[in-house]
GROMACS .gro file of C-alpha atoms in nm:
model
  369
    1MET     CA    1   0.000   0.000   0.000
    2ILE     CA    2   0.140   0.341  -0.102
    3LYS     CA    3   0.163   0.584   0.188
    4LYS     CA    4  -0.012   0.916   0.150
    5LYS     CA    5   0.223   1.214   0.168
    6ILE     CA    6   0.165   1.508   0.403
    7LEU     CA    7   0.384   1.815   0.364
    8ILE     CA    8   0.431   2.059   0.651
    9ASN     CA    9   0.503   2.404   0.509
   10LEU     CA   10   0.641   2.665   0.750
   11ASN     CA   11   0.877   2.960   0.780
   12SER     CA   12   1.148   2.783   0.984
   13SER     CA   13   1.269   2.431   1.052
   14TRP     CA   14   1.312   2.533   1.417
   15ASN     CA   15   0.939   2.603   1.434
   16ILE     CA   16   0.852   2.265   1.283
   17PHE     CA   17   1.077   2.080   1.527
   18ASN     CA   18   0.967   2.267   1.838
   19PHE     CA   19   0.595   2.305   1.766
   20ARG     CA   20   0.494   2.025   1.524
   21LEU     CA   21   0.706   1.722   1.613
   22GLY     CA   22   0.431   1.560   1.821
   23LEU     CA   23   0.187   1.593   1.531
   24ILE     CA   24   0.450   1.457   1.290
   25ASN     CA   25   0.518   1.152   1.507
   26PHE     CA   26   0.148   1.077   1.533
   27LEU     CA   27   0.091   1.112   1.158
   28GLN     CA   28   0.380   0.874   1.097
   29SER     CA   29   0.227   0.624   1.339
   30GLU     CA   30  -0.098   0.650   1.140
   31GLY     CA   31   0.086   0.545   0.824
   32TYR     CA   32   0.143   0.883   0.657
   33GLU     CA   33   0.476   0.984   0.504
   34VAL     CA   34   0.565   1.328   0.637
   35PHE     CA   35   0.777   1.590   0.459
   36ALA     CA   36   0.891   1.933   0.577
   37LEU     CA   37   0.944   2.247   0.371
   38ALA     CA   38   1.112   2.547   0.535
   39PRO     CA   39   1.429   2.757   0.524
   40LYS     CA   40   1.720   2.535   0.626
   41ASP     CA   41   1.867   2.573   0.974
   42GLU     CA   42   2.038   2.355   1.234
   43TYR     CA   43   1.711   2.181   1.324
   44VAL     CA   44   1.687   2.001   0.990
   45LYS     CA   45   1.910   1.723   1.121
   46TYR     CA   46   1.675   1.664   1.415
   47LEU     CA   47   1.376   1.643   1.182
   48GLU     CA   48   1.560   1.404   0.953
   49SER     CA   49   1.651   1.184   1.250
   50ALA     CA   50   1.276   1.168   1.323
   51GLY     CA   51   1.216   1.026   0.975
   52VAL     CA   52   1.108   1.350   0.808
   53LYS     CA   53   1.239   1.424   0.460
   54CYS     CA   54   1.326   1.793   0.453
   55TYR     CA   55   1.327   2.035   0.163
   56SER     CA   56   1.471   2.385   0.182
   57ILE     CA   57   1.321   2.707   0.051
   58SER     CA   58   1.446   3.066   0.070
   59LEU     CA   59   1.190   3.286   0.241
   60ASN     CA   60   1.209   3.650   0.348
   61GLN     CA   61   0.968   3.686   0.639
   62LYS     CA   62   0.990   4.065   0.643
   63GLY     CA   63   0.749   4.286   0.446
   64VAL     CA   64   0.601   4.255   0.098
   65ASN     CA   65   0.830   4.259  -0.204
   66PRO     CA   66   0.644   4.173  -0.528
   67ILE     CA   67   0.950   4.035  -0.704
   68SER     CA   68   1.085   3.816  -0.422
   69ASP     CA   69   0.735   3.702  -0.328
   70PHE     CA   70   0.661   3.602  -0.689
   71ILE     CA   71   0.988   3.407  -0.696
   72LEU     CA   72   0.882   3.239  -0.371
   73PHE     CA   73   0.551   3.144  -0.535
   74LEU     CA   74   0.739   2.990  -0.831
   75HIS     CA   75   0.965   2.798  -0.594
   76TYR     CA   76   0.660   2.658  -0.418
   77ILE     CA   77   0.521   2.535  -0.749
   78ARG     CA   78   0.852   2.368  -0.838
   79LEU     CA   79   0.891   2.199  -0.499
   80PHE     CA   80   0.528   2.090  -0.473
   81LYS     CA   81   0.563   1.926  -0.817
   82LYS     CA   82   0.877   1.749  -0.694
   83ILE     CA   83   0.736   1.629  -0.360
   84LYS     CA   84   0.386   1.547  -0.493
   85PRO     CA   85   0.209   1.567  -0.154
   86ASN     CA   86  -0.148   1.449  -0.111
   87LEU     CA   87  -0.205   1.723   0.146
   88ILE     CA   88  -0.022   2.035   0.264
   89LEU     CA   89  -0.040   2.168   0.621
   90SER     CA   90   0.064   2.534   0.610
   91TYR     CA   91   0.150   2.774   0.891
   92THR     CA   92   0.264   3.139   0.915
   93ILE     CA   93   0.193   3.421   0.672
   94LYS     CA   94   0.396   3.361   0.356
   95PRO     CA   95   0.364   2.981   0.349
   96ASN     CA   96  -0.011   3.027   0.404
   97ILE     CA   97  -0.045   3.283   0.126
   98TYR     CA   98   0.203   3.188  -0.148
   99GLY     CA   99   0.197   2.819  -0.063
  100ASN     CA  100  -0.180   2.823  -0.106
  101PHE     CA  101  -0.159   3.002  -0.440
  102ALA     CA  102   0.084   2.737  -0.566
  103ALA     CA  103  -0.114   2.446  -0.423
  104SER     CA  104  -0.434   2.579  -0.579
  105ILE     CA  105  -0.278   2.581  -0.927
  106LEU     CA  106  -0.156   2.223  -0.877
  107LYS     CA  107  -0.489   2.117  -0.722
  108ILE     CA  108  -0.325   2.000  -0.398
  109PRO     CA  109  -0.555   2.034  -0.094
  110THR     CA  110  -0.436   2.253   0.192
  111ILE     CA  111  -0.519   2.289   0.560
  112ASN     CA  112  -0.403   2.622   0.698
  113ASN     CA  113  -0.327   2.729   1.053
  114ILE     CA  114  -0.342   3.099   1.143
  115SER     CA  115  -0.108   3.069   1.439
  116GLY     CA  116  -0.099   3.444   1.504
  117LEU     CA  117  -0.156   3.771   1.325
  118GLY     CA  118   0.145   3.958   1.461
  119THR     CA  119   0.257   4.293   1.324
  120LEU     CA  120   0.041   4.253   1.012
  121PHE     CA  121  -0.274   4.311   1.216
  122ILE     CA  122  -0.130   4.508   1.509
  123LYS     CA  123  -0.049   4.799   1.276
  124THR     CA  124  -0.266   4.957   1.006
  125ASN     CA  125  -0.073   5.059   0.697
  126LEU     CA  126  -0.035   4.978   0.326
  127ILE     CA  127   0.152   4.654   0.388
  128SER     CA  128  -0.112   4.527   0.631
  129SER     CA  129  -0.385   4.613   0.377
  130ILE     CA  130  -0.203   4.421   0.104
  131GLY     CA  131  -0.149   4.131   0.341
  132LYS     CA  132  -0.521   4.109   0.419
  133ILE     CA  133  -0.611   4.108   0.048
  134LEU     CA  134  -0.358   3.832  -0.018
  135TYR     CA  135  -0.493   3.631   0.274
  136LYS     CA  136  -0.848   3.662   0.139
  137LEU     CA  137  -0.749   3.546  -0.209
  138SER     CA  138  -0.523   3.262  -0.096
  139LEU     CA  139  -0.755   3.112   0.165
  140LYS     CA  140  -1.035   3.068  -0.090
  141SER     CA  141  -0.874   2.740  -0.196
  142SER     CA  142  -0.815   2.608   0.156
  143LYS     CA  143  -1.004   2.296   0.261
  144HIS     CA  144  -0.997   2.410   0.623
  145VAL     CA  145  -0.845   2.692   0.828
  146PHE     CA  146  -0.760   2.654   1.197
  147PHE     CA  147  -0.745   2.962   1.419
  148GLN     CA  148  -0.580   2.955   1.760
  149ASN     CA  149  -0.806   3.206   1.929
  150LYS     CA  150  -1.163   3.326   1.877
  151TYR     CA  151  -1.060   3.689   1.824
  152ASP     CA  152  -0.853   3.608   1.514
  153LEU     CA  153  -1.130   3.388   1.376
  154GLU     CA  154  -1.395   3.655   1.434
  155LEU     CA  155  -1.171   3.921   1.278
  156PHE     CA  156  -1.120   3.716   0.960
  157VAL     CA  157  -1.490   3.636   0.928
  158LYS     CA  158  -1.601   3.993   1.007
  159SER     CA  159  -1.349   4.134   0.758
  160LYS     CA  160  -1.478   3.883   0.500
  161LEU     CA  161  -1.134   3.731   0.456
  162ILE     CA  162  -1.283   3.385   0.497
  163LYS     CA  163  -1.620   3.211   0.523
  164SER     CA  164  -1.700   3.073   0.867
  165ILE     CA  165  -1.801   2.734   0.722
  166ASN     CA  166  -1.436   2.661   0.631
  167CYS     CA  167  -1.276   2.735   0.968
  168SER     CA  168  -1.267   2.637   1.334
  169LEU     CA  169  -1.080   2.696   1.657
  170ILE     CA  170  -0.789   2.480   1.771
  171PRO     CA  171  -0.625   2.530   2.113
  172GLY     CA  172  -0.274   2.609   1.992
  173SER     CA  173  -0.005   2.360   1.903
  174GLY     CA  174  -0.035   2.176   2.232
  175VAL     CA  175   0.207   2.073   2.502
  176LYS     CA  176   0.327   1.732   2.618
  177THR     CA  177   0.198   1.755   2.974
  178SER     CA  178   0.371   1.426   3.055
  179VAL     CA  179   0.705   1.592   2.976
  180PHE     CA  180   0.638   1.949   3.089
  181LYS     CA  181   0.586   1.851   3.450
  182GLN     CA  182   0.726   2.029   3.755
  183LYS     CA  183   0.929   1.841   4.014
  184LYS     CA  184   1.006   2.112   4.267
  185LYS     CA  185   0.752   2.189   4.537
  186VAL     CA  186   0.842   2.539   4.658
  187ASN     CA  187   0.781   2.857   4.458
  188LYS     CA  188   0.969   3.148   4.614
  189GLY     CA  189   0.854   3.410   4.366
  190GLU     CA  190   1.211   3.526   4.312
  191LYS     CA  191   1.296   3.421   3.956
  192PHE     CA  192   1.104   3.565   3.660
  193LEU     CA  193   1.144   3.461   3.296
  194PHE     CA  194   1.055   3.610   2.959
  195VAL     CA  195   1.061   3.359   2.670
  196GLY     CA  196   1.019   3.453   2.305
  197ARG     CA  197   1.163   3.648   2.019
  198LEU     CA  198   1.328   3.960   2.158
  199ILE     CA  199   1.105   4.206   1.972
  200GLY     CA  200   0.897   4.500   2.083
  201ASP     CA  201   0.569   4.332   1.987
  202LYS     CA  202   0.639   4.063   2.247
  203GLY     CA  203   0.664   4.330   2.518
  204VAL     CA  204   1.036   4.284   2.579
  205PHE     CA  205   1.093   4.654   2.652
  206GLU     CA  206   0.807   4.665   2.903
  207TYR     CA  207   0.955   4.356   3.069
  208LEU     CA  208   1.302   4.508   3.097
  209GLU     CA  209   1.177   4.845   3.221
  210SER     CA  210   0.954   4.676   3.478
  211ALA     CA  211   1.241   4.457   3.593
  212ARG     CA  212   1.465   4.758   3.640
  213SER     CA  213   1.195   4.933   3.843
  214VAL     CA  214   1.101   4.632   4.058
  215LEU     CA  215   1.466   4.573   4.151
  216ILE     CA  216   1.475   4.909   4.330
  217GLU     CA  217   1.229   4.770   4.587
  218TYR     CA  218   1.322   4.401   4.564
  219PRO     CA  219   1.697   4.383   4.493
  220ASN     CA  220   1.718   4.005   4.543
  221VAL     CA  221   1.475   3.918   4.265
  222GLU     CA  222   1.618   3.790   3.933
  223PHE     CA  223   1.487   3.847   3.581
  224PHE     CA  224   1.584   3.625   3.288
  225LEU     CA  225   1.529   3.646   2.913
  226ALA     CA  226   1.549   3.352   2.674
  227GLY     CA  227   1.503   3.386   2.300
  228GLU     CA  228   1.654   3.488   1.971
  229LEU     CA  229   1.841   3.819   1.957
  230GLY     CA  230   1.879   4.001   1.626
  231TYR     CA  231   1.552   3.872   1.486
  232ASN     CA  232   1.456   4.011   1.146
  233ASN     CA  233   1.182   4.244   1.269
  234LYS     CA  234   1.149   4.622   1.280
  235THR     CA  235   1.067   4.610   1.653
  236ALA     CA  236   1.359   4.381   1.747
  237ILE     CA  237   1.577   4.485   2.039
  238THR     CA  238   1.944   4.538   1.949
  239LYS     CA  239   2.237   4.390   2.140
  240THR     CA  240   2.339   4.742   2.249
  241GLN     CA  241   1.992   4.809   2.386
  242LEU     CA  242   1.988   4.475   2.568
  243ASP     CA  243   2.334   4.534   2.714
  244ASN     CA  244   2.206   4.860   2.867
  245TYR     CA  245   1.962   4.658   3.077
  246THR     CA  246   2.148   4.339   3.166
  247ASN     CA  247   2.340   4.310   3.491
  248SER     CA  248   2.377   4.063   3.778
  249GLN     CA  249   1.999   4.059   3.832
  250ILE     CA  250   1.877   4.091   3.471
  251LYS     CA  251   2.031   3.814   3.261
  252TYR     CA  252   2.005   3.716   2.896
  253LEU     CA  253   2.029   3.337   2.851
  254GLY     CA  254   2.035   3.325   2.471
  255LYS     CA  255   1.829   3.082   2.267
  256VAL     CA  256   1.736   2.787   2.489
  257ASP     CA  257   1.628   2.445   2.358
  258ASP     CA  258   1.576   2.260   2.686
  259MET     CA  259   1.266   2.446   2.802
  260VAL     CA  260   1.173   2.190   3.068
  261SER     CA  261   1.498   2.242   3.258
  262LEU     CA  262   1.475   2.619   3.218
  263LEU     CA  263   1.117   2.635   3.346
  264GLU     CA  264   1.211   2.410   3.639
  265SER     CA  265   1.466   2.671   3.744
  266ILE     CA  266   1.231   2.971   3.760
  267ASP     CA  267   0.920   3.072   3.956
  268VAL     CA  268   0.708   3.289   3.723
  269LEU     CA  269   0.671   3.320   3.346
  270VAL     CA  270   0.609   3.671   3.211
  271LEU     CA  271   0.485   3.750   2.859
  272PRO     CA  272   0.371   4.113   2.805
  273SER     CA  273   0.291   4.051   2.437
  274TYR     CA  274   0.086   4.285   2.217
  275ARG     CA  275  -0.092   3.992   2.049
  276GLU     CA  276  -0.047   3.615   2.009
  277GLY     CA  277  -0.206   3.329   1.820
  278LEU     CA  278  -0.205   3.116   2.133
  279SER     CA  279   0.109   3.152   2.338
  280LYS     CA  280   0.316   2.833   2.350
  281SER     CA  281   0.537   2.969   2.630
  282LEU     CA  282   0.237   3.044   2.854
  283ILE     CA  283   0.095   2.695   2.796
  284GLU     CA  284   0.429   2.527   2.868
  285ALA     CA  285   0.472   2.731   3.187
  286SER     CA  286   0.119   2.642   3.296
  287SER     CA  287   0.190   2.274   3.235
  288MET     CA  288   0.498   2.316   3.456
  289SER     CA  289   0.275   2.446   3.740
  290LEU     CA  290   0.413   2.800   3.720
  291PRO     CA  291   0.210   3.117   3.777
  292ILE     CA  292   0.202   3.337   3.466
  293ILE     CA  293   0.179   3.711   3.409
  294THR     CA  294   0.054   3.828   3.072
  295THR     CA  295  -0.142   4.097   2.893
  296ASP     CA  296  -0.513   4.146   2.819
  297VAL     CA  297  -0.479   4.062   2.449
  298PRO     CA  298  -0.588   3.779   2.215
  299GLY     CA  299  -0.377   3.467   2.247
  300CYS     CA  300  -0.271   3.552   2.602
  301ILE     CA  301  -0.599   3.590   2.792
  302ASP     CA  302  -0.701   3.254   2.644
  303VAL     CA  303  -0.447   3.087   2.874
  304VAL     CA  304  -0.471   3.285   3.199
  305GLU     CA  305  -0.760   3.341   3.437
  306ASN     CA  306  -0.681   3.642   3.654
  307ASP     CA  307  -0.596   3.550   4.016
  308TYR     CA  308  -0.657   3.181   3.933
  309ASN     CA  309  -0.347   3.065   3.748
  310GLY     CA  310  -0.176   3.402   3.708
  311LEU     CA  311  -0.227   3.774   3.665
  312ILE     CA  312  -0.340   3.986   3.371
  313CYS     CA  313  -0.186   4.330   3.317
  314LYS     CA  314  -0.259   4.605   3.067
  315VAL     CA  315  -0.086   4.581   2.730
  316LYS     CA  316   0.199   4.828   2.664
  317SER     CA  317   0.187   4.943   3.028
  318ILE     CA  318   0.512   4.929   3.224
  319GLU     CA  319   0.331   5.042   3.539
  320SER     CA  320   0.064   4.772   3.516
  321LEU     CA  321   0.323   4.501   3.450
  322LYS     CA  322   0.541   4.624   3.737
  323GLU     CA  323   0.245   4.611   3.979
  324SER     CA  324   0.161   4.256   3.868
  325ILE     CA  325   0.519   4.141   3.925
  326LYS     CA  326   0.520   4.303   4.271
  327LYS     CA  327   0.189   4.137   4.355
  328ILE     CA  328   0.325   3.793   4.267
  329ILE     CA  329   0.635   3.857   4.480
  330GLU     CA  330   0.421   3.961   4.777
  331LEU     CA  331   0.187   3.661   4.758
  332SER     CA  332   0.237   3.375   5.002
  333ALA     CA  333   0.424   3.071   4.875
  334ASP     CA  334   0.104   2.869   4.914
  335LYS     CA  335  -0.088   3.110   4.691
  336ARG     CA  336   0.180   3.101   4.421
  337GLU     CA  337   0.187   2.722   4.433
  338LYS     CA  338  -0.194   2.709   4.414
  339MET     CA  339  -0.184   2.932   4.104
  340GLY     CA  340   0.068   2.699   3.948
  341LEU     CA  341  -0.141   2.389   4.018
  342ASN     CA  342  -0.446   2.563   3.868
  343GLY     CA  343  -0.242   2.632   3.556
  344ARG     CA  344  -0.145   2.266   3.538
  345LYS     CA  345  -0.514   2.168   3.543
  346ILE     CA  346  -0.587   2.407   3.256
  347ALA     CA  347  -0.295   2.271   3.053
  348ILE     CA  348  -0.407   1.911   3.096
  349THR     CA  349  -0.776   1.970   3.020
  350LYS     CA  350  -0.743   2.225   2.736
  351PHE     CA  351  -0.397   2.223   2.584
  352ASP     CA  352  -0.253   1.872   2.600
  353GLU     CA  353  -0.090   1.778   2.269
  354LYS     CA  354  -0.314   1.471   2.233
  355ILE     CA  355  -0.621   1.697   2.223
  356ILE     CA  356  -0.475   1.913   1.944
  357ILE     CA  357  -0.371   1.609   1.739
  358GLN     CA  358  -0.730   1.482   1.739
  359TYR     CA  359  -0.846   1.813   1.588
  360TYR     CA  360  -0.600   1.762   1.302
  361LEU     CA  361  -0.675   1.395   1.253
  362GLU     CA  362  -1.048   1.458   1.216
  363VAL     CA  363  -1.000   1.721   0.944
  364ILE     CA  364  -0.718   1.534   0.765
  365LYS     CA  365  -0.932   1.221   0.734
  366LYS     CA  366  -1.218   1.424   0.587
  367VAL     CA  367  -0.989   1.589   0.331
  368LEU     CA  368  -0.812   1.269   0.227
  369LYS     CA  369  -1.111   1.032   0.229
   0.00000   0.00000   0.00000
């Protein structure tokens, strides 16, 4: 029996390995042959060791350039012809848009995942307007579109970018709750962590300014940052800017792969993002029984219940974030631990990877029947 081919199309191999490996392993166990298409990086070898055949594509994630984007579209056509997938699972803006255009011409069915709207929808300008038009045109051919929060879904439907009959909600990319499991018992409320791309839209400047301010009153507290520096984004923090903040109490850890060990070493996860699809870092921290602090925006408030498993602060507000951090510090250890255990319950019942995989399997079987 010939195996059906499923191609995962994304903007980085790192993303595929870190966010889609559980889905890949399950699809393989169901008898599908899985391929990956993304710009080549050091994570290709890990995907290949998991039995995934990887193809590389050059992709500029920044802005809209008609010439380079048309070339990207042509490359998709060439590679899709070569791979001959029975189904394409696409994520992130350019794979969703130009991958869909190419798949439509070749009559290859696609399932798209709108994993976050990011800067394209945070700001209103010519590029965002073009992006919305391209989304509307490209998603017409999609067999199904997953959204990771209800706000993004409602926005697309209200803006007539998609018909509601072709889309549904999916609770993120999931977390292996059996792996992301806390061993320590005591939460001292002394070590805070920001995880994510070091860009303004993730709230990194608010985090650093709040940390600097909180340390005046609580000099023994530590603040950590983990994530990619020098990311290709207009709002990215520079090394010089970061160096102006870091000291013995504010520390940059670089890009960290072993998130379980990192989360075991801290007490509170902080993400002051301006908008998310559905925050993976918040879900992983919740699964690790950690209290979380985040903003009142789509993709973040879907994970936290205020005063239950964490605290919600105002977006783009240093003062609000600072007060939330201080409140967590001043809570009793029992209260912090209770928040963490509540977060663990939410992770298990709503965001376990097995739940997310079932969403995919149901739609995939319908498309490939």
